[in-house]
Amino acid sequence: MSAVVEQPVEAVKEVLHPYYPRDAHLPHYVASQFSMNESLATLGSAILVLAVVSAFLISKARTPLSGKDKLVVIWMMVCAGIHIVLEGYFSFNHGSLAGKQTVLADLWREYAHSDSRYLTSDPFTVIMEGITAVFDGSFAALTAYGILADSPIRHPAQLITSLAQLYGDVLYMATNYMEGYRYTNPHPMYFYGYFVLMNLPWIVIPTYLIIDSVKSIYRGMLIAQRATSTKKTN
């Protein structure tokens, strides 16, 4: 009479998933409802809606805006939407994200092919995204307001937003690099298309806007100092 070999309960309950590292523990994982193309189309549609809303607000600006300022408004509005809605959703639902059946959860499951930390409640990722949702999102909206209202808050808000975005993105990408990109699917589409190209705008554009704000604040301070010196002389 042969003995019956029982499988450990943990092994039976283990759920297979497509993410890296292959031994990532995701017992609550369920497959997404949407395909890759549908998820990307959803994200693209949301960005398009934000751009259209931005264009409407630009048409109501207090003073006519330059082409550069129009683009900055659109960028900041898109950033505010992504930070507050998408990253805010992650911050509140990170513990159960891998098993949720919602549009936003599907978007995160798709992006997680490039970084599975978004499905494992990685402490650094959760903290970083929480700060980004509240801090970066609010200051991005404030920057857009500053431009539309022709307010002097524009460049301080733009500098703070861009510094936070650049700092956060560099830390985020560098931590994955320091661990040998173990959280990233090595397929070129996920590594270069998702991890690199989807994050690159938050390095290139904030760097340009930091320089832009520093120059503007410097010019403003120089004018104020000269005005003060002139008054003292008189």
mmCIF file of N, CA, C and O in Angstrom, residues 13-68:
data_model
loop_
_atom_site.group_PDB
_atom_site.id
_atom_site.type_symbol
_atom_site.label_atom_id
_atom_site.label_comp_id
_atom_site.label_asym_id
_atom_site.label_seq_id
_atom_site.Cartn_x
_atom_site.Cartn_y
_atom_site.Cartn_z
ATOM 1 N N LYS A 13 -1.430 26.647 -2.809
ATOM 2 C CA LYS A 13 -2.063 27.955 -2.954
ATOM 3 C C LYS A 13 -1.227 28.942 -3.760
ATOM 4 O O LYS A 13 -1.684 30.036 -4.060
ATOM 5 N N GLU A 14 -0.012 28.581 -4.079
ATOM 6 C CA GLU A 14 0.855 29.504 -4.803
ATOM 7 C C GLU A 14 0.253 29.853 -6.163
ATOM 8 O O GLU A 14 -0.161 28.971 -6.913
ATOM 9 N N VAL A 15 0.189 31.153 -6.445
ATOM 10 C CA VAL A 15 -0.411 31.617 -7.694
ATOM 11 C C VAL A 15 0.681 31.978 -8.682
ATOM 12 O O VAL A 15 1.601 32.721 -8.358
ATOM 13 N N LEU A 16 0.593 31.452 -9.886
ATOM 14 C CA LEU A 16 1.572 31.789 -10.911
ATOM 15 C C LEU A 16 1.308 33.193 -11.434
ATOM 16 O O LEU A 16 0.162 33.637 -11.522
ATOM 17 N N HIS A 17 2.362 33.887 -11.796
ATOM 18 C CA HIS A 17 2.239 35.253 -12.318
ATOM 19 C C HIS A 17 3.347 35.491 -13.333
ATOM 20 O O HIS A 17 4.335 34.751 -13.380
ATOM 21 N N PRO A 18 3.228 36.543 -14.146
ATOM 22 C CA PRO A 18 4.214 36.785 -15.205
ATOM 23 C C PRO A 18 5.335 37.760 -14.832
ATOM 24 O O PRO A 18 6.076 38.207 -15.698
ATOM 25 N N TYR A 19 5.463 38.106 -13.549
ATOM 26 C CA TYR A 19 6.364 39.190 -13.168
ATOM 27 C C TYR A 19 7.751 38.704 -12.718
ATOM 28 O O TYR A 19 7.955 37.531 -12.427
ATOM 29 N N TYR A 20 8.669 39.670 -12.670
ATOM 30 C CA TYR A 20 10.045 39.408 -12.223
ATOM 31 C C TYR A 20 10.285 40.116 -10.903
ATOM 32 O O TYR A 20 9.767 41.214 -10.697
ATOM 33 N N PRO A 21 11.089 39.512 -10.005
ATOM 34 C CA PRO A 21 11.702 38.179 -10.134
ATOM 35 C C PRO A 21 10.635 37.091 -10.140
ATOM 36 O O PRO A 21 9.539 37.290 -9.611
ATOM 37 N N ARG A 22 10.968 35.960 -10.716
ATOM 38 C CA ARG A 22 9.989 34.902 -10.889
ATOM 39 C C ARG A 22 9.494 34.343 -9.558
ATOM 40 O O ARG A 22 8.421 33.740 -9.496
ATOM 41 N N ASP A 23 10.275 34.554 -8.478
ATOM 42 C CA ASP A 23 9.851 34.045 -7.177
ATOM 43 C C ASP A 23 9.139 35.110 -6.340
ATOM 44 O O ASP A 23 8.935 34.930 -5.134
ATOM 45 N N ALA A 24 8.736 36.223 -6.975
ATOM 46 C CA ALA A 24 8.001 37.268 -6.252
ATOM 47 C C ALA A 24 6.722 36.667 -5.672
ATOM 48 O O ALA A 24 6.001 35.931 -6.349
ATOM 49 N N HIS A 25 6.462 36.975 -4.411
ATOM 50 C CA HIS A 25 5.312 36.378 -3.720
ATOM 51 C C HIS A 25 4.062 37.231 -3.973
ATOM 52 O O HIS A 25 3.901 38.309 -3.409
ATOM 53 N N LEU A 26 3.165 36.736 -4.834
ATOM 54 C CA LEU A 26 1.922 37.441 -5.158
ATOM 55 C C LEU A 26 0.746 36.471 -5.056
ATOM 56 O O LEU A 26 0.112 36.130 -6.060
ATOM 57 N N PRO A 27 0.427 36.018 -3.859
ATOM 58 C CA PRO A 27 -0.634 35.014 -3.692
ATOM 59 C C PRO A 27 -2.024 35.508 -4.092
ATOM 60 O O PRO A 27 -2.907 34.708 -4.380
ATOM 61 N N HIS A 28 -2.218 36.837 -4.107
ATOM 62 C CA HIS A 28 -3.532 37.395 -4.427
ATOM 63 C C HIS A 28 -3.635 37.843 -5.883
ATOM 64 O O HIS A 28 -4.608 38.483 -6.271
ATOM 65 N N TYR A 29 -2.650 37.484 -6.705
ATOM 66 C CA TYR A 29 -2.642 37.934 -8.097
ATOM 67 C C TYR A 29 -3.787 37.325 -8.910
ATOM 68 O O TYR A 29 -4.082 36.130 -8.812
ATOM 69 N N VAL A 30 -4.415 38.187 -9.715
ATOM 70 C CA VAL A 30 -5.380 37.740 -10.720
ATOM 71 C C VAL A 30 -5.038 38.442 -12.025
ATOM 72 O O VAL A 30 -4.531 39.574 -12.017
ATOM 73 N N ALA A 31 -5.325 37.792 -13.133
ATOM 74 C CA ALA A 31 -5.011 38.377 -14.439
ATOM 75 C C ALA A 31 -5.885 39.597 -14.703
ATOM 76 O O ALA A 31 -7.013 39.705 -14.203
ATOM 77 N N SER A 32 -5.370 40.523 -15.487
ATOM 78 C CA SER A 32 -6.088 41.755 -15.814
ATOM 79 C C SER A 32 -7.261 41.470 -16.750
ATOM 80 O O SER A 32 -7.250 40.521 -17.533
ATOM 81 N N GLN A 33 -8.260 42.330 -16.664
ATOM 82 C CA GLN A 33 -9.401 42.235 -17.566
ATOM 83 C C GLN A 33 -9.047 42.765 -18.956
ATOM 84 O O GLN A 33 -9.526 42.283 -19.965
ATOM 85 N N PHE A 34 -8.181 43.808 -18.974
ATOM 86 C CA PHE A 34 -7.832 44.459 -20.227
ATOM 87 C C PHE A 34 -6.515 43.927 -20.778
ATOM 88 O O PHE A 34 -5.597 43.589 -20.027
ATOM 89 N N SER A 35 -6.390 43.918 -22.093
ATOM 90 C CA SER A 35 -5.146 43.536 -22.741
ATOM 91 C C SER A 35 -4.155 44.687 -22.648
ATOM 92 O O SER A 35 -4.503 45.794 -22.213
ATOM 93 N N MET A 36 -2.920 44.432 -23.058
ATOM 94 C CA MET A 36 -1.899 45.479 -23.053
ATOM 95 C C MET A 36 -2.348 46.684 -23.887
ATOM 96 O O MET A 36 -2.259 47.828 -23.447
ATOM 97 N N ASN A 37 -2.842 46.435 -25.100
ATOM 98 C CA ASN A 37 -3.269 47.525 -25.977
ATOM 99 C C ASN A 37 -4.421 48.316 -25.374
ATOM 100 O O ASN A 37 -4.469 49.547 -25.481
ATOM 101 N N GLU A 38 -5.350 47.617 -24.734
ATOM 102 C CA GLU A 38 -6.486 48.303 -24.113
ATOM 103 C C GLU A 38 -6.038 49.154 -22.930
ATOM 104 O O GLU A 38 -6.532 50.274 -22.727
ATOM 105 N N SER A 39 -5.082 48.654 -22.149
ATOM 106 C CA SER A 39 -4.567 49.415 -21.006
ATOM 107 C C SER A 39 -3.851 50.680 -21.470
ATOM 108 O O SER A 39 -4.070 51.771 -20.926
ATOM 109 N N LEU A 40 -2.998 50.526 -22.492
ATOM 110 C CA LEU A 40 -2.268 51.685 -23.015
ATOM 111 C C LEU A 40 -3.222 52.687 -23.662
ATOM 112 O O LEU A 40 -3.033 53.906 -23.547
ATOM 113 N N ALA A 41 -4.263 52.189 -24.337
ATOM 114 C CA ALA A 41 -5.251 53.070 -24.949
ATOM 115 C C ALA A 41 -6.024 53.840 -23.882
ATOM 116 O O ALA A 41 -6.346 55.029 -24.057
ATOM 117 N N THR A 42 -6.307 53.189 -22.768
ATOM 118 C CA THR A 42 -7.004 53.841 -21.651
ATOM 119 C C THR A 42 -6.161 54.972 -21.085
ATOM 120 O O THR A 42 -6.652 56.084 -20.847
ATOM 121 N N LEU A 43 -4.875 54.692 -20.863
ATOM 122 C CA LEU A 43 -3.970 55.711 -20.347
ATOM 123 C C LEU A 43 -3.843 56.869 -21.336
ATOM 124 O O LEU A 43 -3.905 58.047 -20.951
ATOM 125 N N GLY A 44 -3.691 56.543 -22.620
ATOM 126 C CA GLY A 44 -3.580 57.581 -23.640
ATOM 127 C C GLY A 44 -4.827 58.440 -23.716
ATOM 128 O O GLY A 44 -4.740 59.674 -23.880
ATOM 129 N N SER A 45 -5.991 57.826 -23.576
ATOM 130 C CA SER A 45 -7.250 58.567 -23.621
ATOM 131 C C SER A 45 -7.360 59.527 -22.436
ATOM 132 O O SER A 45 -7.820 60.664 -22.581
ATOM 133 N N ALA A 46 -6.938 59.063 -21.261
ATOM 134 C CA ALA A 46 -6.981 59.912 -20.072
ATOM 135 C C ALA A 46 -6.060 61.122 -20.233
ATOM 136 O O ALA A 46 -6.422 62.251 -19.868
ATOM 137 N N ILE A 47 -4.867 60.887 -20.782
ATOM 138 C CA ILE A 47 -3.929 61.984 -21.015
ATOM 139 C C ILE A 47 -4.504 62.964 -22.031
ATOM 140 O O ILE A 47 -4.382 64.190 -21.883
ATOM 141 N N LEU A 48 -5.169 62.450 -23.066
ATOM 142 C CA LEU A 48 -5.790 63.308 -24.076
ATOM 143 C C LEU A 48 -6.881 64.178 -23.459
ATOM 144 O O LEU A 48 -6.985 65.367 -23.774
ATOM 145 N N VAL A 49 -7.681 63.595 -22.573
ATOM 146 C CA VAL A 49 -8.732 64.370 -21.897
ATOM 147 C C VAL A 49 -8.119 65.499 -21.076
ATOM 148 O O VAL A 49 -8.602 66.642 -21.094
ATOM 149 N N LEU A 50 -7.036 65.191 -20.348
ATOM 150 C CA LEU A 50 -6.358 66.220 -19.553
ATOM 151 C C LEU A 50 -5.794 67.322 -20.449
ATOM 152 O O LEU A 50 -5.825 68.500 -20.090
ATOM 153 N N ALA A 51 -5.275 66.947 -21.618
ATOM 154 C CA ALA A 51 -4.743 67.936 -22.557
ATOM 155 C C ALA A 51 -5.857 68.835 -23.092
ATOM 156 O O ALA A 51 -5.668 70.050 -23.236
ATOM 157 N N VAL A 52 -7.026 68.254 -23.365
ATOM 158 C CA VAL A 52 -8.168 69.039 -23.857
ATOM 159 C C VAL A 52 -8.652 70.009 -22.774
ATOM 160 O O VAL A 52 -8.932 71.182 -23.055
ATOM 161 N N VAL A 53 -8.739 69.526 -21.530
ATOM 162 C CA VAL A 53 -9.126 70.398 -20.411
ATOM 163 C C VAL A 53 -8.120 71.528 -20.260
ATOM 164 O O VAL A 53 -8.484 72.689 -20.029
ATOM 165 N N SER A 54 -6.837 71.180 -20.404
ATOM 166 C CA SER A 54 -5.777 72.197 -20.311
ATOM 167 C C SER A 54 -5.944 73.256 -21.396
ATOM 168 O O SER A 54 -5.786 74.455 -21.139
ATOM 169 N N ALA A 55 -6.242 72.811 -22.611
ATOM 170 C CA ALA A 55 -6.431 73.751 -23.730
ATOM 171 C C ALA A 55 -7.586 74.702 -23.440
ATOM 172 O O ALA A 55 -7.520 75.909 -23.749
ATOM 173 N N PHE A 56 -8.665 74.181 -22.840
ATOM 174 C CA PHE A 56 -9.804 75.039 -22.477
ATOM 175 C C PHE A 56 -9.383 76.075 -21.438
ATOM 176 O O PHE A 56 -9.724 77.264 -21.554
ATOM 177 N N LEU A 57 -8.649 75.635 -20.414
ATOM 178 C CA LEU A 57 -8.200 76.561 -19.372
ATOM 179 C C LEU A 57 -7.240 77.607 -19.934
ATOM 180 O O LEU A 57 -7.271 78.775 -19.518
ATOM 181 N N ILE A 58 -6.409 77.184 -20.867
ATOM 182 C CA ILE A 58 -5.474 78.120 -21.503
ATOM 183 C C ILE A 58 -6.233 79.225 -22.233
ATOM 184 O O ILE A 58 -5.835 80.393 -22.218
ATOM 185 N N SER A 59 -7.349 78.862 -22.852
ATOM 186 C CA SER A 59 -8.157 79.856 -23.569
ATOM 187 C C SER A 59 -8.782 80.874 -22.619
ATOM 188 O O SER A 59 -9.195 81.960 -23.037
ATOM 189 N N LYS A 60 -8.847 80.529 -21.319
ATOM 190 C CA LYS A 60 -9.419 81.428 -20.319
ATOM 191 C C LYS A 60 -8.341 82.104 -19.469
ATOM 192 O O LYS A 60 -8.662 82.742 -18.459
ATOM 193 N N ALA A 61 -7.084 81.966 -19.844
ATOM 194 C CA ALA A 61 -5.982 82.538 -19.060
ATOM 195 C C ALA A 61 -6.114 84.050 -18.941
ATOM 196 O O ALA A 61 -6.672 84.717 -19.824
ATOM 197 N N ARG A 62 -5.586 84.583 -17.842
ATOM 198 C CA ARG A 62 -5.712 86.020 -17.575
ATOM 199 C C ARG A 62 -5.022 86.848 -18.641
ATOM 200 O O ARG A 62 -5.523 87.895 -19.061
ATOM 201 N N THR A 63 -3.869 86.388 -19.092
ATOM 202 C CA THR A 63 -3.141 87.079 -20.155
ATOM 203 C C THR A 63 -2.772 86.053 -21.231
ATOM 204 O O THR A 63 -2.661 84.864 -20.941
ATOM 205 N N PRO A 64 -2.572 86.481 -22.483
ATOM 206 C CA PRO A 64 -2.172 85.541 -23.533
ATOM 207 C C PRO A 64 -0.860 84.834 -23.163
ATOM 208 O O PRO A 64 0.078 85.468 -22.682
ATOM 209 N N LEU A 65 -0.816 83.535 -23.377
ATOM 210 C CA LEU A 65 0.363 82.756 -23.008
ATOM 211 C C LEU A 65 1.248 82.486 -24.212
ATOM 212 O O LEU A 65 0.762 82.345 -25.335
ATOM 213 N N SER A 66 2.547 82.398 -23.949
ATOM 214 C CA SER A 66 3.486 82.012 -25.003
ATOM 215 C C SER A 66 3.314 80.530 -25.307
ATOM 216 O O SER A 66 2.693 79.788 -24.533
ATOM 217 N N GLY A 67 3.866 80.096 -26.425
ATOM 218 C CA GLY A 67 3.789 78.684 -26.771
ATOM 219 C C GLY A 67 4.406 77.809 -25.707
ATOM 220 O O GLY A 67 3.886 76.739 -25.371
ATOM 221 N N LYS A 68 5.534 78.261 -25.134
ATOM 222 C CA LYS A 68 6.210 77.492 -24.085
ATOM 223 C C LYS A 68 5.330 77.355 -22.852
ATOM 224 O O LYS A 68 5.193 76.260 -22.290
#
